[in-house]
CSV table of C-alpha atoms in Angstrom, one decimal:
chain,number,residue,atom,x,y,z
A,14,ILE,CA,-75.2,38.2,1.9
A,15,LEU,CA,-74.1,38.8,5.2
A,16,ALA,CA,-74.5,42.3,6.3
A,17,PHE,CA,-77.9,41.8,4.8
A,18,GLY,CA,-78.9,39.1,6.4
A,19,GLY,CA,-77.2,41.4,9.5
A,20,ILE,CA,-79.4,44.3,8.4
A,21,MET,CA,-83.1,42.2,8.5
A,22,CYS,CA,-82.1,40.9,11.2
A,23,TRP,CA,-81.0,44.0,13.5
A,24,LEU,CA,-84.1,45.2,12.0
A,25,TRP,CA,-86.9,42.2,13.1
A,26,HIS,CA,-85.7,43.3,16.6
A,27,LEU,CA,-86.8,46.2,16.1
A,28,THR,CA,-90.1,45.2,15.5
A,29,SER,CA,-90.2,43.7,18.4
A,30,ASP,CA,-89.3,46.5,20.9
A,31,PRO,CA,-93.2,48.2,21.4
A,32,GLY,CA,-91.5,51.6,21.9
A,33,LYS,CA,-90.6,51.5,18.2
A,34,SER,CA,-93.4,53.3,15.6
A,35,ALA,CA,-93.6,51.8,12.2
A,36,ALA,CA,-92.4,54.5,10.1
A,37,SER,CA,-89.3,55.1,12.6
A,38,ILE,CA,-88.4,51.5,11.9
A,39,ALA,CA,-89.3,52.8,8.4
A,40,ALA,CA,-86.8,55.4,8.1
A,41,THR,CA,-84.2,52.8,9.2
A,42,SER,CA,-84.6,50.1,7.0
A,43,LEU,CA,-84.7,52.9,3.3
A,44,THR,CA,-81.6,54.7,5.2
A,45,ILE,CA,-79.3,51.3,5.2
A,46,VAL,CA,-80.5,49.9,2.3
A,47,GLY,CA,-79.7,53.3,0.2
A,48,GLY,CA,-76.2,53.6,1.9
A,49,VAL,CA,-75.9,49.8,0.7
A,50,GLY,CA,-76.8,50.8,-2.9
A,51,ALA,CA,-74.6,54.6,-2.8
A,52,VAL,CA,-71.8,51.6,-2.1
A,53,ALA,CA,-72.0,49.1,-4.8
A,54,TYR,CA,-73.2,51.7,-6.9
A,55,LEU,CA,-69.9,53.9,-6.1
A,56,VAL,CA,-68.0,49.8,-6.2
A,57,ILE,CA,-69.5,49.4,-9.8
A,58,LYS,CA,-69.2,52.7,-11.2
A,59,TYR,CA,-64.7,52.7,-10.1
A,60,GLN,CA,-64.3,49.2,-11.0
A,61,GLU,CA,-65.7,50.1,-14.8
A,62,ARG,CA,-63.0,53.2,-14.2
A,63,ARG,CA,-60.5,51.5,-13.9
A,64,GLN,CA,-61.0,49.3,-17.2
A,65,ALA,CA,-61.6,52.0,-18.9
A,66,GLU,CA,-57.6,53.6,-17.8
A,67,ARG,CA,-55.9,49.8,-19.0
A,68,ASP,CA,-58.0,50.3,-22.3
A,69,GLU,CA,-56.7,53.7,-22.5
A,70,GLU,CA,-53.2,52.3,-21.7
A,71,ARG,CA,-54.1,49.6,-23.6
A,72,GLU,CA,-54.3,52.0,-26.9
A,73,GLU,CA,-51.9,54.4,-25.4
A,74,ASP,CA,-49.2,51.3,-25.1
A,75,ARG,CA,-50.3,50.1,-29.1
A,76,LEU,CA,-49.5,54.5,-30.4
A,77,ILE,CA,-46.2,54.7,-28.8
A,78,ASN,CA,-45.1,51.6,-30.2
A,79,ALA,CA,-46.7,52.0,-34.1
A,80,LYS,CA,-45.0,55.3,-33.8
A,81,MET,CA,-42.3,54.0,-32.8
A,82,GLN,CA,-42.1,51.1,-34.8
A,83,GLN,CA,-42.6,53.7,-37.8
A,84,ALA,CA,-39.5,54.9,-36.8
A,85,VAL,CA,-37.1,52.2,-36.9
A,86,ASP,CA,-38.4,51.4,-40.6
A,87,GLN,CA,-37.4,54.9,-41.6
A,88,LEU,CA,-33.7,54.2,-40.2
A,89,GLY,CA,-33.6,50.7,-42.4
A,90,SER,CA,-34.5,53.3,-45.5
A,91,ASP,CA,-31.9,54.1,-48.4
A,92,LYS,CA,-32.0,58.0,-48.3
A,93,ALA,CA,-30.3,59.5,-45.8
A,94,SER,CA,-33.4,62.5,-45.2
A,95,THR,CA,-35.6,59.7,-44.0
A,96,ARG,CA,-33.4,58.1,-41.6
A,97,ILE,CA,-32.8,62.1,-40.2
A,98,ALA,CA,-36.3,62.0,-39.9
A,99,GLY,CA,-36.7,58.9,-37.5
A,100,VAL,CA,-34.2,59.7,-35.6
A,101,TYR,CA,-35.9,62.8,-34.5
A,102,ALA,CA,-39.2,61.0,-34.4
A,103,LEU,CA,-37.8,58.4,-32.1
A,104,THR,CA,-36.9,61.4,-30.0
A,105,ASP,CA,-39.5,63.3,-30.3
A,106,VAL,CA,-41.1,59.5,-28.6
A,107,ALA,CA,-38.2,59.7,-25.9
A,108,ASP,CA,-39.1,63.3,-24.8
A,109,THR,CA,-43.5,62.6,-24.8
A,110,TYR,CA,-43.8,59.3,-23.2
A,111,ARG,CA,-40.1,59.2,-21.1
A,112,GLY,CA,-39.4,56.1,-19.2
A,113,GLY,CA,-38.3,53.4,-19.9
A,114,TYR,CA,-38.9,54.2,-23.6
A,115,ARG,CA,-36.3,56.8,-23.2
A,116,GLN,CA,-33.6,54.1,-22.8
A,117,ARG,CA,-35.1,52.2,-25.6
A,118,VAL,CA,-35.7,54.8,-28.1
A,119,VAL,CA,-31.8,55.2,-27.1
A,120,ASP,CA,-30.8,51.1,-27.7
A,121,ILE,CA,-32.4,51.8,-30.7
A,122,LEU,CA,-30.4,54.8,-31.8
A,123,CYS,CA,-26.7,53.1,-30.5
A,124,GLY,CA,-27.8,50.0,-32.3
A,125,TYR,CA,-27.6,51.7,-35.3
A,126,LEU,CA,-24.8,53.5,-34.6
A,127,ARG,CA,-23.3,50.0,-34.1
A,128,SER,CA,-24.4,48.4,-38.5
A,129,ASP,CA,-22.6,48.2,-40.4
A,130,ARG,CA,-23.8,52.0,-42.5
A,131,SER,CA,-20.2,52.6,-44.5
A,132,SER,CA,-22.3,52.6,-48.6
A,133,TYR,CA,-20.7,51.3,-51.7
A,134,ALA,CA,-19.8,52.1,-55.3
A,135,PRO,CA,-21.8,51.0,-58.0
A,136,ASP,CA,-20.4,50.9,-61.6
A,137,GLU,CA,-22.1,51.8,-64.3
A,138,SER,CA,-24.8,48.9,-64.3
A,139,GLY,CA,-25.8,49.8,-60.6
A,140,GLN,CA,-24.2,46.6,-59.5
A,141,PRO,CA,-21.2,47.1,-56.3
A,142,VAL,CA,-17.2,47.2,-57.6
A,143,TRP,CA,-14.5,45.1,-55.6
A,144,ASP,CA,-11.0,46.3,-55.0
A,145,ALA,CA,-7.6,43.7,-56.1
A,146,SER,CA,-8.4,42.7,-53.0
A,147,GLY,CA,-11.2,41.2,-53.1
A,148,HIS,CA,-13.6,43.8,-51.2
A,149,LEU,CA,-16.2,46.3,-51.5
A,150,VAL,CA,-15.2,49.9,-52.9
A,151,GLU,CA,-16.5,52.5,-50.4
A,152,SER,CA,-18.1,55.1,-51.9
A,153,GLY,CA,-17.2,58.3,-50.6
A,154,GLY,CA,-20.7,58.9,-48.5
A,155,SER,CA,-20.4,56.6,-45.0
A,156,ASP,CA,-23.8,58.3,-44.0
A,157,GLU,CA,-22.4,61.5,-41.9
A,158,ALA,CA,-25.0,63.3,-41.8
A,159,VAL,CA,-27.2,60.8,-39.6
A,160,GLU,CA,-24.7,59.8,-37.9
A,161,SER,CA,-24.2,63.8,-37.5
A,162,THR,CA,-27.7,64.1,-36.6
A,163,ILE,CA,-27.6,60.9,-33.3
A,164,LEU,CA,-24.9,63.1,-31.7
A,165,ALA,CA,-26.5,65.4,-32.2
A,166,MET,CA,-30.0,64.3,-30.5
A,167,PHE,CA,-27.7,62.9,-27.3
A,168,ALA,CA,-25.8,66.4,-27.1
A,169,THR,CA,-29.0,67.6,-26.4
A,170,HIS,CA,-30.1,65.1,-23.6
A,171,LEU,CA,-27.0,64.6,-22.0
A,172,ARG,CA,-25.0,68.3,-21.5
A,173,ILE,CA,-26.2,70.0,-18.4
A,174,ARG,CA,-23.4,72.4,-18.6
A,175,ARG,CA,-22.7,74.5,-22.2
A,176,GLN,CA,-20.5,77.3,-22.3
A,177,ASP,CA,-20.8,80.5,-22.9
A,178,GLY,CA,-19.3,83.0,-25.6
A,179,ASN,CA,-16.8,84.0,-22.7
A,180,GLY,CA,-15.7,80.5,-22.1
A,181,ALA,CA,-17.2,80.7,-19.1
A,182,GLY,CA,-19.2,77.4,-17.9
A,183,THR,CA,-23.0,78.1,-18.0
A,184,VAL,CA,-25.9,75.2,-16.8
A,185,ARG,CA,-28.8,75.7,-19.9
A,186,LYS,CA,-30.4,73.2,-20.4
A,187,GLN,CA,-31.8,72.6,-24.0
A,188,VAL,CA,-34.5,70.1,-22.3
A,189,GLY,CA,-36.0,69.6,-19.2
A,190,ASP,CA,-35.2,67.4,-16.5
A,191,ASP,CA,-37.6,65.2,-17.2
A,192,GLN,CA,-36.3,65.0,-20.9
A,193,LEU,CA,-32.3,63.9,-19.7
A,194,TRP,CA,-31.6,61.0,-20.4
A,195,LEU,CA,-28.1,61.0,-18.4
A,196,ASP,CA,-29.7,57.5,-16.3
A,197,CYS,CA,-29.4,55.5,-19.9
A,198,ASP,CA,-27.0,53.2,-20.1
A,199,PHE,CA,-25.7,53.7,-23.5
A,200,ASP,CA,-23.9,51.0,-25.6
A,201,PHE,CA,-21.5,51.9,-28.7
A,202,HIS,CA,-19.2,49.0,-28.7
A,203,GLY,CA,-17.5,47.7,-32.0
A,204,ALA,CA,-18.7,51.3,-33.4
A,205,VAL,CA,-17.5,53.5,-36.4
A,206,PHE,CA,-17.7,57.0,-36.1
A,207,HIS,CA,-16.5,57.7,-39.7
A,208,GLY,CA,-16.8,62.0,-39.1
A,209,THR,CA,-16.0,64.0,-36.4
A,210,ALA,CA,-17.6,63.1,-33.1
A,211,SER,CA,-18.5,65.7,-30.4
A,212,PHE,CA,-18.6,64.0,-26.7
A,213,THR,CA,-18.1,67.5,-25.7
A,214,ASP,CA,-20.5,68.3,-22.4
A,215,PHE,CA,-21.4,65.2,-21.6
A,216,ALA,CA,-22.6,63.7,-18.4
A,217,PHE,CA,-23.6,60.2,-18.8
A,218,LYS,CA,-24.3,58.5,-15.3
A,219,SER,CA,-25.1,55.5,-16.0
A,220,THR,CA,-23.0,52.6,-18.4
A,221,VAL,CA,-21.1,53.9,-21.5
A,222,ASN,CA,-19.0,51.5,-23.3
A,223,PHE,CA,-16.6,52.5,-26.7
A,224,ARG,CA,-15.0,49.1,-27.1
A,225,GLY,CA,-13.9,47.7,-29.8
A,226,ALA,CA,-15.3,51.4,-31.1
A,227,THR,CA,-13.4,53.0,-34.2
A,228,PHE,CA,-13.1,56.6,-34.4
A,229,GLU,CA,-12.3,57.8,-37.9
A,230,GLY,CA,-11.9,61.3,-37.3
A,231,GLY,CA,-11.5,63.8,-34.3
A,232,VAL,CA,-13.3,62.9,-31.4
A,233,SER,CA,-14.0,65.3,-28.7
A,234,PHE,CA,-14.8,64.1,-24.9
A,235,VAL,CA,-13.5,67.6,-22.9
A,236,ASP,CA,-15.2,68.2,-19.7
A,237,ALA,CA,-17.6,65.2,-19.6
A,238,THR,CA,-18.9,63.1,-16.8
A,239,PHE,CA,-18.2,59.6,-16.7
A,240,GLU,CA,-20.1,59.0,-13.4
A,241,GLY,CA,-19.9,54.9,-13.7
A,242,TRP,CA,-18.3,52.0,-16.3
A,243,ALA,CA,-16.4,53.5,-18.5
A,244,SER,CA,-14.8,51.3,-21.0
A,245,PHE,CA,-12.8,52.0,-23.8
A,246,ARG,CA,-11.0,49.1,-24.2
A,247,GLY,CA,-9.7,48.1,-27.3
A,248,ALA,CA,-10.8,51.4,-28.8
A,249,THR,CA,-9.4,52.9,-32.3
A,250,PHE,CA,-8.7,56.5,-32.7
A,251,GLY,CA,-7.3,57.1,-36.1
A,252,ASP,CA,-6.9,60.7,-34.9
A,253,TRP,CA,-6.1,63.6,-32.7
A,254,VAL,CA,-8.6,63.4,-29.1
A,255,PHE,CA,-9.3,65.2,-27.1
A,256,PHE,CA,-9.9,64.1,-23.0
A,257,ASP,CA,-9.1,67.3,-21.4
A,258,GLY,CA,-10.7,68.3,-18.3
A,259,ALA,CA,-12.7,64.6,-18.6
A,260,THR,CA,-14.1,63.6,-14.6
A,261,PHE,CA,-13.6,59.6,-14.4
A,262,GLU,CA,-15.9,59.4,-11.0
A,263,GLY,CA,-15.7,55.0,-11.9
A,264,VAL,CA,-13.7,52.6,-13.6
A,265,ALA,CA,-12.6,54.0,-17.0
A,266,SER,CA,-10.8,50.8,-19.2
A,267,PHE,CA,-8.5,52.0,-22.1
A,268,ASP,CA,-6.8,48.8,-22.4
A,269,ARG,CA,-5.4,47.6,-25.9
A,270,ALA,CA,-6.4,51.2,-27.3
A,271,THR,CA,-5.0,52.4,-30.2
A,272,PHE,CA,-4.2,55.9,-30.6
A,273,GLY,CA,-2.5,57.0,-33.6
A,274,GLY,CA,-3.0,60.5,-33.5
A,275,TRP,CA,-3.0,63.5,-31.2
A,276,VAL,CA,-4.1,62.2,-27.4
A,277,PHE,CA,-4.8,65.2,-24.8
A,278,PHE,CA,-5.7,64.2,-20.8
A,279,ARG,CA,-4.4,67.8,-20.3
A,280,GLY,CA,-7.0,68.7,-16.6
A,281,ALA,CA,-8.6,65.2,-17.0
A,282,THR,CA,-9.4,63.9,-13.7
A,283,PHE,CA,-10.0,59.6,-12.3
A,284,GLU,CA,-11.6,59.0,-9.1
A,285,GLY,CA,-11.8,55.7,-9.5
A,286,VAL,CA,-9.2,53.2,-11.0
A,287,ALA,CA,-8.1,53.8,-14.1
A,288,SER,CA,-6.4,50.8,-16.9
A,289,PHE,CA,-4.0,51.5,-20.1
A,290,ARG,CA,-2.8,48.1,-20.3
A,291,GLY,CA,-1.6,47.4,-23.5
A,292,ALA,CA,-2.4,50.4,-25.1
A,293,THR,CA,-0.6,52.0,-27.9
A,294,PHE,CA,0.6,56.1,-28.6
A,295,GLU,CA,1.0,56.6,-31.8
A,296,GLY,CA,1.6,60.5,-31.8
A,297,VAL,CA,2.1,63.0,-29.2
A,298,ALA,CA,0.3,62.1,-25.6
């Protein structure tokens, strides 16, 4: 309004100058009015475009959340094959949309490993079986297939150094730099790993928490890198465990950990504080 009023006053001043012709005044007026109209049009189109972008973002968020919810529902299935499909679906979300969705996917997968995944043997009528001590009798299957699939997905997104056929270290990433999960926090506290677990060559650049975790089978952390805080406080290693060549750049806590089998730290490097207070070694260390 102020700009339009100023233009009108200026044009009125021009009309008082006898040296200015009516045609010149009209041309100037049309040019100015046209410029103002063009600016107004551009502003309106910009607002429309921004609104369209906001609508697209909301629709994309809705679509991503629907995909994640579907994948989480698959993880809750009683069929191992469906749960494995859910793992792949979540991984696809993290690889496709990246950003904060990577941490969300990691949190969901770690949360699954922390949940009670034991299966129990039913009797002929389909009822659970209790032993003499009043505990449920576990069946042979304990979700090892889904567990190994999750660890395989972690390996794909956390390994930046792989071993070639001659045993030499090479850099062969299976995903692009923007699809790596190196900066994510990994929370495995209280998780039970039923099968053999491999974290070989994993690179954890942030926090990793194995506090109170139980490894029923063997586990390998060979050449793994822990750049942030690493906690194995109260963890239980039931079988062999290898930390050969592992690098701990931050605080490493093995307080009150229990090593039931052979444990190796050959060539491991501790650059920060390392604590083994109250740790128990029942086998060869």
